Short mmCIF file of C-alpha atoms in Angstrom, two decimals:
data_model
loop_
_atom_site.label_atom_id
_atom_site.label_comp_id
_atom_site.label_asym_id
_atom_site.label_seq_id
_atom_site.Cartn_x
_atom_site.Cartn_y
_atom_site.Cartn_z
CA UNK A 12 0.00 0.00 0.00
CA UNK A 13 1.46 3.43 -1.00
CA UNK A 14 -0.04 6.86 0.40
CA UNK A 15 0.38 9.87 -2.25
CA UNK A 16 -0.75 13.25 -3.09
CA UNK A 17 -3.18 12.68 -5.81
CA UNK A 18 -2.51 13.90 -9.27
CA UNK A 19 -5.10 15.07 -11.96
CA UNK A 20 -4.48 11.30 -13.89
CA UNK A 21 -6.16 9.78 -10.44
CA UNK A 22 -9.68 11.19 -10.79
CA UNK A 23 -11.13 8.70 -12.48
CA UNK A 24 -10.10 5.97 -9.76
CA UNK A 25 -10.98 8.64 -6.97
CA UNK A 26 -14.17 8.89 -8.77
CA UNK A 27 -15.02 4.81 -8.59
CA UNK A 28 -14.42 4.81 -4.91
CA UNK A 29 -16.28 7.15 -3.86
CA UNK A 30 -19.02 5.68 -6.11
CA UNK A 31 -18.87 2.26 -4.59
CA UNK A 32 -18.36 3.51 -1.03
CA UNK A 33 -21.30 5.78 -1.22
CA UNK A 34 -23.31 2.40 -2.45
CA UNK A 35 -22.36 0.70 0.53
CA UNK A 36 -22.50 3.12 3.11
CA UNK A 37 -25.54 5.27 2.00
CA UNK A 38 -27.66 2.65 0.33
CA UNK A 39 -30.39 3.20 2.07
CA UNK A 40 -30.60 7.27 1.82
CA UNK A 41 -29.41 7.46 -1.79
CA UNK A 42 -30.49 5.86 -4.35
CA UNK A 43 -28.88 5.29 -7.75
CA UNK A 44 -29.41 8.10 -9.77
CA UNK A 45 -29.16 10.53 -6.94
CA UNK A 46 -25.63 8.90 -6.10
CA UNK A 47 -24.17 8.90 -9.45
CA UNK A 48 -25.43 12.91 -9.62
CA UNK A 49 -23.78 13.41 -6.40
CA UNK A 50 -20.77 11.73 -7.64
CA UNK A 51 -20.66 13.60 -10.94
CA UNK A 52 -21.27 17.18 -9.07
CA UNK A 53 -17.99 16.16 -7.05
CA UNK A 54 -15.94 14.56 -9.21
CA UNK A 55 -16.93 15.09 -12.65
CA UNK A 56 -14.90 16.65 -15.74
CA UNK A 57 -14.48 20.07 -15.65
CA UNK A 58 -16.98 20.39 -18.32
CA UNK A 59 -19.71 18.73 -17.19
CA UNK A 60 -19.46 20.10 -13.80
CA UNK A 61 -16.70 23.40 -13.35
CA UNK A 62 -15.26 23.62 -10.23
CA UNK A 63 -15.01 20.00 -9.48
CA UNK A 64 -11.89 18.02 -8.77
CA UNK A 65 -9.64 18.70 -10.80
CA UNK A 66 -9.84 22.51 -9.97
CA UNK A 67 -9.30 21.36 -6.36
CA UNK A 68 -6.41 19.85 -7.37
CA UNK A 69 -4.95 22.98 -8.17
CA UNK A 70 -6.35 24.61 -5.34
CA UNK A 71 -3.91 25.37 -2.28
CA UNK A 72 -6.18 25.25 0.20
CA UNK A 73 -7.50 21.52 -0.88
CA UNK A 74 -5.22 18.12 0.33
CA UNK A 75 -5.69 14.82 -1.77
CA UNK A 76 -4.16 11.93 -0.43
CA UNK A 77 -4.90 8.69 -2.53
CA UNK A 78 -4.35 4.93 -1.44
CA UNK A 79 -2.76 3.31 -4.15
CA UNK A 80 -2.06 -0.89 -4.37
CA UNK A 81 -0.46 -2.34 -7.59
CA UNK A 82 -1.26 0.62 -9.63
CA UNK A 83 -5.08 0.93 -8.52
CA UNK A 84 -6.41 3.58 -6.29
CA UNK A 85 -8.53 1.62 -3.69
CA UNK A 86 -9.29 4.93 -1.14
CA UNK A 87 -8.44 8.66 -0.85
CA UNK A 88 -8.94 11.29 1.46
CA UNK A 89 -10.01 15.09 0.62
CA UNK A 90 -9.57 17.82 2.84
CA UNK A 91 -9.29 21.85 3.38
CA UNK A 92 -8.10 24.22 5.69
CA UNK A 93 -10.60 27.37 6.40
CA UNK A 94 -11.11 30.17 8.75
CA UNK A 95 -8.53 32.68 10.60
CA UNK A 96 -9.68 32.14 14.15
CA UNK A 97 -9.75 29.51 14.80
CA UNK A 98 -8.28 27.77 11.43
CA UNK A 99 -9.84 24.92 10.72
CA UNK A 100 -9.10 21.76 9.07
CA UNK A 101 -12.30 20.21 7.58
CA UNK A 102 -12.47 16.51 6.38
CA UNK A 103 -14.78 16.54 3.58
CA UNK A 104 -14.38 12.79 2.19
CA UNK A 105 -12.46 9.58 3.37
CA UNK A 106 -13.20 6.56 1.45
CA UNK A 107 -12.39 3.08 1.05
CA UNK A 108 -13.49 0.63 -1.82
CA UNK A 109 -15.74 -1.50 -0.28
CA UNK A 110 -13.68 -4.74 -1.00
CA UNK A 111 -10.43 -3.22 0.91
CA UNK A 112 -11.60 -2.27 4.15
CA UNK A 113 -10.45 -4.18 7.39
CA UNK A 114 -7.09 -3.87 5.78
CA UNK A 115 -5.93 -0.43 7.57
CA UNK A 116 -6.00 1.91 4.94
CA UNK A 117 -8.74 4.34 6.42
CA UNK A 118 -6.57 4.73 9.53
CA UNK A 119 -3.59 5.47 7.10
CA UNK A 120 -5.22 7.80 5.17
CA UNK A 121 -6.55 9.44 8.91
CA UNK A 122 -3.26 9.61 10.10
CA UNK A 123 -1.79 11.26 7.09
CA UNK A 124 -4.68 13.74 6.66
CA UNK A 125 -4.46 14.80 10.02
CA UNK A 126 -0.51 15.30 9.73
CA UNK A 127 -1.14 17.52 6.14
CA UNK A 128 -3.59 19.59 8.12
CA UNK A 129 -1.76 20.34 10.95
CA UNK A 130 1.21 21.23 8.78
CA UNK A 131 -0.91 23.62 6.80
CA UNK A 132 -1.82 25.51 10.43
CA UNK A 133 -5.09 23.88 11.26
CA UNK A 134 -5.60 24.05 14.82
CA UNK A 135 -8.47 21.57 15.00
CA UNK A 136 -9.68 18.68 12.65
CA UNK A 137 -13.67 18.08 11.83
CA UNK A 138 -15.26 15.21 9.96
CA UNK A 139 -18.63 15.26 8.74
CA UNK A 140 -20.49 12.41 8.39
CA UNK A 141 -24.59 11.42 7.95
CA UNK A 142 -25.76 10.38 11.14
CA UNK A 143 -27.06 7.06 9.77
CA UNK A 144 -24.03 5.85 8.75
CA UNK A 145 -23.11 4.66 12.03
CA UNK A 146 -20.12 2.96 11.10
CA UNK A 147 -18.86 5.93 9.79
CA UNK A 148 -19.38 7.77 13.18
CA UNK A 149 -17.89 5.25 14.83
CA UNK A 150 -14.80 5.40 12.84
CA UNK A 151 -14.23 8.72 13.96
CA UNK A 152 -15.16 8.31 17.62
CA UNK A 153 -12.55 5.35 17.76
CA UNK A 154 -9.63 7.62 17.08
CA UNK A 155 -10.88 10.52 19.49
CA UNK A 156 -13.12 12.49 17.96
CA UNK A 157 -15.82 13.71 19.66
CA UNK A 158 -19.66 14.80 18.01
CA UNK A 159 -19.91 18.64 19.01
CA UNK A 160 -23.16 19.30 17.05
CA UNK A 161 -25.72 18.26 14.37
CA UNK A 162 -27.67 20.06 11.97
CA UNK A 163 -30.38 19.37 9.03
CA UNK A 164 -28.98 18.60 5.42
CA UNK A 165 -30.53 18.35 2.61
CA UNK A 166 -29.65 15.05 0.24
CA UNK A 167 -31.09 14.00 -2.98
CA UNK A 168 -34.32 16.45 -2.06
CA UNK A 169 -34.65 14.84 1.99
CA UNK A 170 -34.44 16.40 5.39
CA UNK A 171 -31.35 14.42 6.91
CA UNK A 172 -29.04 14.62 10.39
CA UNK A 173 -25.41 15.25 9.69
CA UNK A 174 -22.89 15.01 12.51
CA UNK A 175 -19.66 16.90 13.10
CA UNK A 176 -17.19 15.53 14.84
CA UNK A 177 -14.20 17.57 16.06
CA UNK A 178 -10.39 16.37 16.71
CA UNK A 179 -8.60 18.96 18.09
CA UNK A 180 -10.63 21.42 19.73
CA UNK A 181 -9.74 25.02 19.45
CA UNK A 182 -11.75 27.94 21.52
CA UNK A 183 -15.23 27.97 20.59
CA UNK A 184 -16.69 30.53 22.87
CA UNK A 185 -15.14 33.45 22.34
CA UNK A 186 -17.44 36.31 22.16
CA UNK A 187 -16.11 37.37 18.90
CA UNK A 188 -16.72 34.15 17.45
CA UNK A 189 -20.49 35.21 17.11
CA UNK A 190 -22.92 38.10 16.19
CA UNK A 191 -26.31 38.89 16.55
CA UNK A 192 -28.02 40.41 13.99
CA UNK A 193 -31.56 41.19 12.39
CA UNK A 194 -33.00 40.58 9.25
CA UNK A 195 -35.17 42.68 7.08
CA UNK A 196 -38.54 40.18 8.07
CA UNK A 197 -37.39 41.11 11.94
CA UNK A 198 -35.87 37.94 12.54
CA UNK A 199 -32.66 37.72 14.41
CA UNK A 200 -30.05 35.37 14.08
CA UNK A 201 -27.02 34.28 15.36
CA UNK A 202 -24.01 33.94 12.90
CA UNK A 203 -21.15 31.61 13.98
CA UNK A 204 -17.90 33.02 12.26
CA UNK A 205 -16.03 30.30 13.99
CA UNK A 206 -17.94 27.88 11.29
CA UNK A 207 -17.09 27.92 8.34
CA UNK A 208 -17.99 26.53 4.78
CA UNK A 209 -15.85 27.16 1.62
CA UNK A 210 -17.63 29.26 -0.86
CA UNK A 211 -16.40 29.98 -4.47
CA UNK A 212 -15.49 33.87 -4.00
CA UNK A 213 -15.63 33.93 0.58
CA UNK A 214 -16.63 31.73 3.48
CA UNK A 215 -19.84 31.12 4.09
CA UNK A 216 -20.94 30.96 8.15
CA UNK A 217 -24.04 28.97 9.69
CA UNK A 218 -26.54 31.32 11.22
CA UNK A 219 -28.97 29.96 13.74
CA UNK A 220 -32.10 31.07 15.79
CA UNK A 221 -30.42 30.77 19.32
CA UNK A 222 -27.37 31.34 20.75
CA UNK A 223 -26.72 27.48 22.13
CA UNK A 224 -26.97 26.84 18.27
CA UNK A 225 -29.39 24.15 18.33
CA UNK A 226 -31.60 25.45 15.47
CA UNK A 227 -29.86 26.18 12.31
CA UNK A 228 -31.35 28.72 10.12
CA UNK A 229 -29.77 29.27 7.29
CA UNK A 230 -26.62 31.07 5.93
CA UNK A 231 -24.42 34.11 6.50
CA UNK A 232 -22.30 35.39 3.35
CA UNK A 233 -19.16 36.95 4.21
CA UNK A 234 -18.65 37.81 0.97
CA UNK A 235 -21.70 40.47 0.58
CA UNK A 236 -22.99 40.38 4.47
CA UNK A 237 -26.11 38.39 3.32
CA UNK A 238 -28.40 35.99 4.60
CA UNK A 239 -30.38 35.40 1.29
CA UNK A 240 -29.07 31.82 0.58
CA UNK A 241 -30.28 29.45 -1.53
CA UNK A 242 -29.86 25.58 -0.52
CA UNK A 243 -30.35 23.03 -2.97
CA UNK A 244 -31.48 19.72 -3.35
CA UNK A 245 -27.88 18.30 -2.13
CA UNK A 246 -26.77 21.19 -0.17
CA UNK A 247 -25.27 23.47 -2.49
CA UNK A 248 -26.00 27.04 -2.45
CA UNK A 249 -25.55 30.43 -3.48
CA UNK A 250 -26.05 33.76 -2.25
CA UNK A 251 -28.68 35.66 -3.77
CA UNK A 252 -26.81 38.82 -3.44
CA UNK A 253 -23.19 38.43 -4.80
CA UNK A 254 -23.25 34.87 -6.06
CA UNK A 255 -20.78 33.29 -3.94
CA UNK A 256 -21.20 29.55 -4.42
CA UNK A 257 -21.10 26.18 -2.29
CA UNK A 258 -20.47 22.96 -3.90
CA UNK A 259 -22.65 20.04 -3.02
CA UNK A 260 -21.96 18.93 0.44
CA UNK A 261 -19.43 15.57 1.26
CA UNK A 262 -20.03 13.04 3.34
CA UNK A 263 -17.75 10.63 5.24
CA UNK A 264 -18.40 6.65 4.10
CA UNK A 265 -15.46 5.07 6.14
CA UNK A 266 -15.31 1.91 7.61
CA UNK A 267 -12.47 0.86 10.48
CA UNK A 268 -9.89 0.00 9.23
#
């Protein structure tokens, strides 16, 4: 087993594995069609779908490790490193063909991740990862990290639980980590800059209706200052105002092991 930074010639063996693990993992909350569109938003040609993986590739900010066994790519692991304060490393996909797990390489490719993160400054690691997929939580849970809060995604057009789970902790309460403010209907919200999601031009920050943060309302862009965010049917959105963009959203489908 060799661990490697990916390379643009990869993507169509990145692009099988996280097809088959997504089958296995997510079965039951995806079906075909939706899976293969999720799959194609991701990891796609540049054509069909700009801004997809091989721009990532290119991207500074984005960390590709692939898995690699006689010349076949059989797992990878896809990271980022956002925010200023705190700076945080965000796991968006670790996956394993179905047929190699229980052979180590997800706790490799954990273990190098993590080290590429905290080499790029990140002073705390989160994973996100459907609530369903139990396996999946309890891959992370196994090597210390601990769930600090859900919220409602949308996938393939559903209402679903995602989990993060968070590493290395850095402050979280800090009052400048969080603002209140009011929006034209009256409503006010509470945006979480220490939260972040990559956008396309900015970050774009979770707001929420109280200030524990147990109901998520929508989004904050810190691009434009606006809260008129469109979600779609697999988590992506843009802003309204500016349009700042947000890929579809990852999901863990590891396995121990």
């Amino acid at each position: 087993m060799h661990l490697r930074a990916a390379r643009e010639t990869d993507i169509p063996g990145i692009r099988d594995v996280a097809n088959r693990s997504l089958a296995a993992s997510y079965d039951d909350v995806l079906d075909d069609e939706s899976r293969q569109m999720a799959v194609e938003k991701w990891y796609g040609t540049a054509e069909s779908a700009p801004g997809t993986i091989a721009e990532e590739l290119a991207d500074d900010q984005t960390i590709v490790i692939v898995a690699e066994d006689d010349g076949e790519i059989v797992g990878f692991v896809q990271a980022f490193v956002a925010g200023d304060s705190p700076r945080v490393g965000q796991i968006e996909w670790l996956h394993v063909r179905p047929d190699r797990r229980s052979e180590g390489t997800a706790d490799q490719l954990l273990d190098r991740i993590e080290s590429a993160l905290h080499d790029a400054g990140a002073e705390r690691i989160e994973a996100r990862v459907i609530e369903a997929n139990e396996a999946g939580v309890a891959f992370y849970e196994q090597y210390g990290y601990d769930p600090a809060h859900t919220r409602h995604v949308r996938l393939a057009g559903d209402r679903v639980v995602e989990v993060t789970l968070v590493g290395e902790r850095g402050p979280t309460t800090a009052d400048d980590q969080s603002e209140r403010v009011e929006t034209d209907d009256g409503e006010t919200l509470v945006i979480a800059y220490d939260e972040s999601e990559r956008g396309s031009e900015g970050p774009f920050h979770p707001t929420y209706l109280d200030e524990e943060r147990t109901e998520h309302y929508g989004w904050y862009c810190s691009v434009c200052g606006s809260v008129d965010v469109s979600v779609g049917t697999m988590d992506e959105f843009v802003c309204d105002d500016c349009g700042n963009k947000r890929q579809a959203m990852r999901w863990d489908a590891v396995y121990g092991g």
